[in-house]
Amino acid sequence: MRTNDEEYVRPATPPDTSSWSQLREAARDCTACHLYKSATQTVFGEGPKRAPIMLVGEQPGDYEDVAGKPFVGPAGKILDRALAEAGINRDEVYVTNAVKHFKWEPRGKRRIHQKPNSREIAACRPWMEAEMRFVKPKLVVCLGSSAGQAFFGASFRVTRERGKVLSSKLAPKVVATVHPSSLLRQPDEMSRDREYARFVVDLRVALKAAGEG
Ligand code: URA
């Protein structure tokens, strides 16, 4: 059964503009779905406007919601380390999320991350499409299943497709890999090291496929 809030979902309507700043400004006021009500702010993408690689995460987390910037919390730290190890300079890639508002539920004083559903991902997709039109990346890296679903639909499975060079209507080349926060959830050091190494390998595949490696 849907709650009233879940009913409140329609596609975002980015303005028809050739200015990235205007686009970002417009995204600040997005009310296309109910997630804006409990988030601090819209977290838009950032990075060079002609970056060869665009990284797409799921949605801002607690830290990002407060800072207004993508991937600045614990997942961002491990992402930065892996990017550097793969030979990718974070300052040279555009980083964004499939969903631009933090979805969470309260647990005591904490805000616990909730996965966005397919309707919320679809509602937010026009913003990402608009970012794609500006940046025109040679390659997109989908970090986790929500980003993969934004590009390939709800049946997309990262476990099946990770590390392959795929193509989608939105981007000529797409490489999907796990979300960096999954590395933080590994049960022990051995699996953390193993999964981290696999993540770096996927990023190297992306760098090479973008013609940058
Ligand atoms: N997780 C994401 O998917 N994106 C962020 O910006 C931070 C954490």
PDB file of C-alpha atoms and ligand atoms in Angstrom:
ATOM      1  CA  MET A   1       0.000   0.000   0.000  1.00  0.00           C
ATOM      2  CA  ARG A   2       1.282   3.485  -0.809  1.00  0.00           C
ATOM      3  CA  THR A   3       1.389   6.195   1.787  1.00  0.00           C
ATOM      4  CA  ASN A   4       0.133   9.670   0.874  1.00  0.00           C
ATOM      5  CA  ASP A   5       3.699  10.867   0.581  1.00  0.00           C
ATOM      6  CA  GLU A   6       4.596   8.159  -1.883  1.00  0.00           C
ATOM      7  CA  GLU A   7       1.656   9.283  -4.021  1.00  0.00           C
ATOM      8  CA  TYR A   8       3.296  12.656  -4.230  1.00  0.00           C
ATOM      9  CA  VAL A   9       5.773  11.826  -6.990  1.00  0.00           C
ATOM     10  CA  ARG A  10       5.907  13.318 -10.477  1.00  0.00           C
ATOM     11  CA  PRO A  11       8.806  13.881 -12.878  1.00  0.00           C
ATOM     12  CA  ALA A  12      11.001  16.881 -12.087  1.00  0.00           C
ATOM     13  CA  THR A  13      10.857  19.667 -14.675  1.00  0.00           C
ATOM     14  CA  PRO A  14      14.292  21.239 -15.146  1.00  0.00           C
ATOM     15  CA  PRO A  15      14.204  24.595 -16.971  1.00  0.00           C
ATOM     16  CA  ASP A  16      15.238  24.727 -20.591  1.00  0.00           C
ATOM     17  CA  THR A  17      18.442  26.681 -20.080  1.00  0.00           C
ATOM     18  CA  SER A  18      21.985  26.666 -21.337  1.00  0.00           C
ATOM     19  CA  SER A  19      23.268  27.821 -17.944  1.00  0.00           C
ATOM     20  CA  TRP A  20      24.401  25.166 -15.493  1.00  0.00           C
ATOM     21  CA  SER A  21      24.070  27.637 -12.577  1.00  0.00           C
ATOM     22  CA  GLN A  22      20.444  28.303 -13.481  1.00  0.00           C
ATOM     23  CA  LEU A  23      19.820  24.594 -13.588  1.00  0.00           C
ATOM     24  CA  ARG A  24      21.367  24.133 -10.157  1.00  0.00           C
ATOM     25  CA  GLU A  25      19.349  27.061  -8.792  1.00  0.00           C
ATOM     26  CA  ALA A  26      16.135  25.555 -10.130  1.00  0.00           C
ATOM     27  CA  ALA A  27      16.969  22.204  -8.551  1.00  0.00           C
ATOM     28  CA  ARG A  28      17.117  23.915  -5.151  1.00  0.00           C
ATOM     29  CA  ASP A  29      13.344  24.446  -5.335  1.00  0.00           C
ATOM     30  CA  CYS A  30      12.450  20.985  -6.625  1.00  0.00           C
ATOM     31  CA  THR A  31       9.271  19.574  -5.080  1.00  0.00           C
ATOM     32  CA  ALA A  32       8.698  16.819  -7.640  1.00  0.00           C
ATOM     33  CA  CYS A  33       8.527  14.216  -4.904  1.00  0.00           C
ATOM     34  CA  HIS A  34       8.011  14.308  -1.154  1.00  0.00           C
ATOM     35  CA  LEU A  35      11.700  13.839  -0.264  1.00  0.00           C
ATOM     36  CA  TYR A  36      12.363  17.596  -0.252  1.00  0.00           C
ATOM     37  CA  LYS A  37      10.167  17.909   2.851  1.00  0.00           C
ATOM     38  CA  SER A  38      12.509  16.093   5.211  1.00  0.00           C
ATOM     39  CA  ALA A  39      15.855  16.904   3.562  1.00  0.00           C
ATOM     40  CA  THR A  40      17.911  19.963   4.468  1.00  0.00           C
ATOM     41  CA  GLN A  41      18.564  20.899   0.862  1.00  0.00           C
ATOM     42  CA  THR A  42      18.964  19.671  -2.702  1.00  0.00           C
ATOM     43  CA  VAL A  43      22.426  18.237  -3.264  1.00  0.00           C
ATOM     44  CA  PHE A  44      23.257  18.900  -6.899  1.00  0.00           C
ATOM     45  CA  GLY A  45      26.231  17.453  -8.752  1.00  0.00           C
ATOM     46  CA  GLU A  46      29.583  19.195  -8.953  1.00  0.00           C
ATOM     47  CA  GLY A  47      32.770  19.060 -10.946  1.00  0.00           C
ATOM     48  CA  PRO A  48      34.141  20.319 -14.247  1.00  0.00           C
ATOM     49  CA  LYS A  49      31.368  20.957 -16.775  1.00  0.00           C
ATOM     50  CA  ARG A  50      33.174  19.022 -19.512  1.00  0.00           C
ATOM     51  CA  ALA A  51      34.475  16.174 -17.370  1.00  0.00           C
ATOM     52  CA  PRO A  52      35.239  12.995 -19.351  1.00  0.00           C
ATOM     53  CA  ILE A  53      33.848  10.846 -16.523  1.00  0.00           C
ATOM     54  CA  MET A  54      30.666  11.310 -14.500  1.00  0.00           C
ATOM     55  CA  LEU A  55      30.190   9.378 -11.262  1.00  0.00           C
ATOM     56  CA  VAL A  56      26.593   8.776 -10.188  1.00  0.00           C
ATOM     57  CA  GLY A  57      25.813   7.677  -6.641  1.00  0.00           C
ATOM     58  CA  GLU A  58      22.472   6.884  -5.040  1.00  0.00           C
ATOM     59  CA  GLN A  59      21.452   9.905  -2.984  1.00  0.00           C
ATOM     60  CA  PRO A  60      23.106  12.290  -0.524  1.00  0.00           C
ATOM     61  CA  GLY A  61      23.729  10.855   2.927  1.00  0.00           C
ATOM     62  CA  ASP A  62      23.548  12.585   6.282  1.00  0.00           C
ATOM     63  CA  TYR A  63      26.831  14.518   5.811  1.00  0.00           C
ATOM     64  CA  GLU A  64      26.050  15.501   2.231  1.00  0.00           C
ATOM     65  CA  ASP A  65      22.571  16.693   3.200  1.00  0.00           C
ATOM     66  CA  VAL A  66      24.120  19.135   5.673  1.00  0.00           C
ATOM     67  CA  ALA A  67      27.098  20.169   3.504  1.00  0.00           C
ATOM     68  CA  GLY A  68      25.102  20.461   0.271  1.00  0.00           C
ATOM     69  CA  LYS A  69      27.827  18.571  -1.623  1.00  0.00           C
ATOM     70  CA  PRO A  70      27.927  15.003  -2.932  1.00  0.00           C
ATOM     71  CA  PHE A  71      30.181  12.337  -1.423  1.00  0.00           C
ATOM     72  CA  VAL A  72      31.816  14.289   1.395  1.00  0.00           C
ATOM     73  CA  GLY A  73      31.036  11.801   4.213  1.00  0.00           C
ATOM     74  CA  PRO A  74      32.516   8.359   5.005  1.00  0.00           C
ATOM     75  CA  ALA A  75      31.482   6.859   1.637  1.00  0.00           C
ATOM     76  CA  GLY A  76      33.074   9.863  -0.066  1.00  0.00           C
ATOM     77  CA  LYS A  77      36.346   9.330   1.801  1.00  0.00           C
ATOM     78  CA  ILE A  78      36.662   5.732   0.670  1.00  0.00           C
ATOM     79  CA  LEU A  79      35.603   6.740  -2.846  1.00  0.00           C
ATOM     80  CA  ASP A  80      38.345   9.395  -2.955  1.00  0.00           C
ATOM     81  CA  ARG A  81      40.947   6.854  -1.849  1.00  0.00           C
ATOM     82  CA  ALA A  82      39.849   4.314  -4.451  1.00  0.00           C
ATOM     83  CA  LEU A  83      39.726   6.940  -7.220  1.00  0.00           C
ATOM     84  CA  ALA A  84      43.279   8.009  -6.406  1.00  0.00           C
ATOM     85  CA  GLU A  85      44.436   4.393  -6.396  1.00  0.00           C
ATOM     86  CA  ALA A  86      42.777   3.816  -9.780  1.00  0.00           C
ATOM     87  CA  GLY A  87      44.552   6.885 -11.189  1.00  0.00           C
ATOM     88  CA  ILE A  88      41.444   9.093 -11.320  1.00  0.00           C
ATOM     89  CA  ASN A  89      41.674  12.654 -10.022  1.00  0.00           C
ATOM     90  CA  ARG A  90      38.407  13.509  -8.235  1.00  0.00           C
ATOM     91  CA  ASP A  91      38.812  17.153  -9.243  1.00  0.00           C
ATOM     92  CA  GLU A  92      38.608  16.086 -12.881  1.00  0.00           C
ATOM     93  CA  VAL A  93      35.363  14.088 -12.660  1.00  0.00           C
ATOM     94  CA  TYR A  94      31.775  15.268 -12.280  1.00  0.00           C
ATOM     95  CA  VAL A  95      30.112  13.716  -9.233  1.00  0.00           C
ATOM     96  CA  THR A  96      26.362  13.525  -8.735  1.00  0.00           C
ATOM     97  CA  ASN A  97      23.557  11.319  -7.425  1.00  0.00           C
ATOM     98  CA  ALA A  98      20.533   9.631  -8.991  1.00  0.00           C
ATOM     99  CA  VAL A  99      18.339  11.210  -6.290  1.00  0.00           C
ATOM    100  CA  LYS A 100      19.134  14.713  -5.075  1.00  0.00           C
ATOM    101  CA  HIS A 101      17.453  14.716  -1.657  1.00  0.00           C
ATOM    102  CA  PHE A 102      18.410  12.651   1.400  1.00  0.00           C
ATOM    103  CA  LYS A 103      15.806  10.008   2.227  1.00  0.00           C
ATOM    104  CA  TRP A 104      15.896   8.975   5.844  1.00  0.00           C
ATOM    105  CA  GLU A 105      13.895   7.857   8.826  1.00  0.00           C
ATOM    106  CA  PRO A 106      14.472   8.815  12.463  1.00  0.00           C
ATOM    107  CA  ARG A 107      15.910   6.331  14.943  1.00  0.00           C
ATOM    108  CA  GLY A 108      16.294   8.116  18.239  1.00  0.00           C
ATOM    109  CA  LYS A 109      18.404  11.169  17.429  1.00  0.00           C
ATOM    110  CA  ARG A 110      19.921   9.562  14.332  1.00  0.00           C
ATOM    111  CA  ARG A 111      18.802   9.907  10.724  1.00  0.00           C
ATOM    112  CA  ILE A 112      18.949   6.482   9.139  1.00  0.00           C
ATOM    113  CA  HIS A 113      19.439   6.237   5.375  1.00  0.00           C
ATOM    114  CA  GLN A 114      16.546   4.752   3.406  1.00  0.00           C
ATOM    115  CA  LYS A 115      16.925   3.450  -0.113  1.00  0.00           C
ATOM    116  CA  PRO A 116      15.003   5.539  -2.662  1.00  0.00           C
ATOM    117  CA  ASN A 117      12.296   3.604  -4.493  1.00  0.00           C
ATOM    118  CA  SER A 118      11.951   3.350  -8.265  1.00  0.00           C
ATOM    119  CA  ARG A 119       9.338   6.123  -8.427  1.00  0.00           C
ATOM    120  CA  GLU A 120      11.582   8.544  -6.546  1.00  0.00           C
ATOM    121  CA  ILE A 121      14.506   7.614  -8.809  1.00  0.00           C
ATOM    122  CA  ALA A 122      12.329   8.187 -11.899  1.00  0.00           C
ATOM    123  CA  ALA A 123      11.028  11.513 -10.548  1.00  0.00           C
ATOM    124  CA  CYS A 124      14.581  12.797 -10.061  1.00  0.00           C
ATOM    125  CA  ARG A 125      15.956  11.456 -13.349  1.00  0.00           C
ATOM    126  CA  PRO A 126      15.284  14.632 -15.398  1.00  0.00           C
ATOM    127  CA  TRP A 127      17.879  16.457 -13.256  1.00  0.00           C
ATOM    128  CA  MET A 128      20.497  13.856 -14.011  1.00  0.00           C
ATOM    129  CA  GLU A 129      19.566  13.894 -17.691  1.00  0.00           C
ATOM    130  CA  ALA A 130      19.999  17.679 -17.663  1.00  0.00           C
ATOM    131  CA  GLU A 131      23.422  17.291 -16.001  1.00  0.00           C
ATOM    132  CA  MET A 132      24.339  14.747 -18.688  1.00  0.00           C
ATOM    133  CA  ARG A 133      23.414  17.240 -21.422  1.00  0.00           C
ATOM    134  CA  PHE A 134      25.796  19.787 -19.920  1.00  0.00           C
ATOM    135  CA  VAL A 135      28.712  17.569 -19.086  1.00  0.00           C
ATOM    136  CA  LYS A 136      28.440  15.135 -22.024  1.00  0.00           C
ATOM    137  CA  PRO A 137      30.779  12.678 -20.312  1.00  0.00           C
ATOM    138  CA  LYS A 138      32.534  10.019 -22.368  1.00  0.00           C
ATOM    139  CA  LEU A 139      31.637   7.530 -19.668  1.00  0.00           C
ATOM    140  CA  VAL A 140      29.405   7.260 -16.623  1.00  0.00           C
ATOM    141  CA  VAL A 141      30.259   5.175 -13.550  1.00  0.00           C
ATOM    142  CA  CYS A 142      27.148   3.988 -11.696  1.00  0.00           C
ATOM    143  CA  LEU A 143      27.936   3.519  -8.017  1.00  0.00           C
ATOM    144  CA  GLY A 144      25.453   0.947  -6.762  1.00  0.00           C
ATOM    145  CA  SER A 145      22.058  -0.339  -7.792  1.00  0.00           C
ATOM    146  CA  SER A 146      20.023   2.886  -7.566  1.00  0.00           C
ATOM    147  CA  ALA A 147      22.317   4.631 -10.051  1.00  0.00           C
ATOM    148  CA  GLY A 148      22.272   1.514 -12.244  1.00  0.00           C
ATOM    149  CA  GLN A 149      18.487   1.504 -12.144  1.00  0.00           C
ATOM    150  CA  ALA A 150      18.355   5.178 -13.160  1.00  0.00           C
ATOM    151  CA  PHE A 151      20.232   4.227 -16.342  1.00  0.00           C
ATOM    152  CA  PHE A 152      18.940   0.734 -17.107  1.00  0.00           C
ATOM    153  CA  GLY A 153      15.602   0.330 -15.320  1.00  0.00           C
ATOM    154  CA  ALA A 154      14.397  -1.442 -12.207  1.00  0.00           C
ATOM    155  CA  SER A 155      15.616  -4.905 -13.215  1.00  0.00           C
ATOM    156  CA  PHE A 156      19.279  -3.827 -13.275  1.00  0.00           C
ATOM    157  CA  ARG A 157      21.543  -5.870 -10.988  1.00  0.00           C
ATOM    158  CA  VAL A 158      25.007  -4.574 -10.143  1.00  0.00           C
ATOM    159  CA  THR A 159      26.127  -8.042  -9.067  1.00  0.00           C
ATOM    160  CA  ARG A 160      25.543  -9.318 -12.635  1.00  0.00           C
ATOM    161  CA  GLU A 161      26.836  -6.306 -14.563  1.00  0.00           C
ATOM    162  CA  ARG A 162      29.652  -4.825 -12.535  1.00  0.00           C
ATOM    163  CA  GLY A 163      32.919  -4.051 -14.287  1.00  0.00           C
ATOM    164  CA  LYS A 164      31.497  -4.419 -17.814  1.00  0.00           C
ATOM    165  CA  VAL A 165      31.433  -1.579 -20.337  1.00  0.00           C
ATOM    166  CA  LEU A 166      27.731  -1.139 -21.097  1.00  0.00           C
ATOM    167  CA  SER A 167      25.817   1.444 -23.102  1.00  0.00           C
ATOM    168  CA  SER A 168      22.509   3.113 -22.377  1.00  0.00           C
ATOM    169  CA  LYS A 169      20.228   5.615 -24.074  1.00  0.00           C
ATOM    170  CA  LEU A 170      21.608   8.253 -21.725  1.00  0.00           C
ATOM    171  CA  ALA A 171      25.329   7.616 -22.151  1.00  0.00           C
ATOM    172  CA  PRO A 172      27.481   5.880 -24.770  1.00  0.00           C
ATOM    173  CA  LYS A 173      29.513   4.053 -22.141  1.00  0.00           C
ATOM    174  CA  VAL A 174      28.511   3.072 -18.631  1.00  0.00           C
ATOM    175  CA  VAL A 175      30.432   1.014 -16.081  1.00  0.00           C
ATOM    176  CA  ALA A 176      28.547  -0.086 -12.991  1.00  0.00           C
ATOM    177  CA  THR A 177      30.157  -1.051  -9.747  1.00  0.00           C
ATOM    178  CA  VAL A 178      29.180  -1.383  -6.101  1.00  0.00           C
ATOM    179  CA  HIS A 179      28.345   1.594  -3.936  1.00  0.00           C
ATOM    180  CA  PRO A 180      31.380   2.653  -1.851  1.00  0.00           C
ATOM    181  CA  SER A 181      29.304   2.468   1.343  1.00  0.00           C
ATOM    182  CA  SER A 182      28.998  -1.305   0.785  1.00  0.00           C
ATOM    183  CA  LEU A 183      32.760  -1.490   1.395  1.00  0.00           C
ATOM    184  CA  LEU A 184      32.239   0.071   4.809  1.00  0.00           C
ATOM    185  CA  ARG A 185      29.647  -2.582   5.677  1.00  0.00           C
ATOM    186  CA  GLN A 186      31.907  -5.607   5.033  1.00  0.00           C
ATOM    187  CA  PRO A 187      31.953  -7.934   8.046  1.00  0.00           C
ATOM    188  CA  ASP A 188      35.722  -8.277   8.426  1.00  0.00           C
ATOM    189  CA  GLU A 189      39.011  -6.834   7.258  1.00  0.00           C
ATOM    190  CA  MET A 190      39.701  -9.589   4.755  1.00  0.00           C
ATOM    191  CA  SER A 191      36.434  -9.097   2.877  1.00  0.00           C
ATOM    192  CA  ARG A 192      36.799  -5.323   3.126  1.00  0.00           C
ATOM    193  CA  ASP A 193      40.249  -5.491   1.484  1.00  0.00           C
ATOM    194  CA  ARG A 194      39.009  -7.907  -1.179  1.00  0.00           C
ATOM    195  CA  GLU A 195      35.936  -5.837  -2.063  1.00  0.00           C
ATOM    196  CA  TYR A 196      37.923  -2.617  -2.026  1.00  0.00           C
ATOM    197  CA  ALA A 197      40.432  -4.125  -4.480  1.00  0.00           C
ATOM    198  CA  ARG A 198      37.553  -5.211  -6.787  1.00  0.00           C
ATOM    199  CA  PHE A 199      36.121  -1.702  -6.618  1.00  0.00           C
ATOM    200  CA  VAL A 200      39.475  -0.204  -7.685  1.00  0.00           C
ATOM    201  CA  VAL A 201      39.646  -2.693 -10.579  1.00  0.00           C
ATOM    202  CA  ASP A 202      36.168  -1.556 -11.770  1.00  0.00           C
ATOM    203  CA  LEU A 203      37.276   2.090 -11.607  1.00  0.00           C
ATOM    204  CA  ARG A 204      40.370   1.240 -13.668  1.00  0.00           C
ATOM    205  CA  VAL A 205      38.143  -0.437 -16.274  1.00  0.00           C
ATOM    206  CA  ALA A 206      36.115   2.798 -16.413  1.00  0.00           C
ATOM    207  CA  LEU A 207      39.203   4.983 -16.774  1.00  0.00           C
ATOM    208  CA  LYS A 208      40.525   2.861 -19.640  1.00  0.00           C
ATOM    209  CA  ALA A 209      37.140   2.703 -21.403  1.00  0.00           C
ATOM    210  CA  ALA A 210      36.837   6.485 -21.177  1.00  0.00           C
ATOM    211  CA  GLY A 211      40.111   6.638 -23.097  1.00  0.00           C
ATOM    212  CA  GLU A 212      41.764   8.405 -20.201  1.00  0.00           C
ATOM    213  CA  GLY A 213      43.881   5.619 -18.781  1.00  0.00           C
TER     214      GLY A 213
HETATM  215  N1  URA B   1      26.076   8.090  -0.890  1.00  0.00           N
HETATM  216  C1  URA B   1      25.707   8.480  -2.137  1.00  0.00           C
HETATM  217  O1  URA B   1      25.185   7.688  -2.914  1.00  0.00           O
HETATM  218  N2  URA B   1      25.916   9.725  -2.486  1.00  0.00           N
HETATM  219  C2  URA B   1      26.478  10.631  -1.701  1.00  0.00           C
HETATM  220  O2  URA B   1      26.615  11.775  -2.127  1.00  0.00           O
HETATM  221  C3  URA B   1      26.870  10.201  -0.419  1.00  0.00           C
HETATM  222  C4  URA B   1      26.667   8.931  -0.028  1.00  0.00           C
END
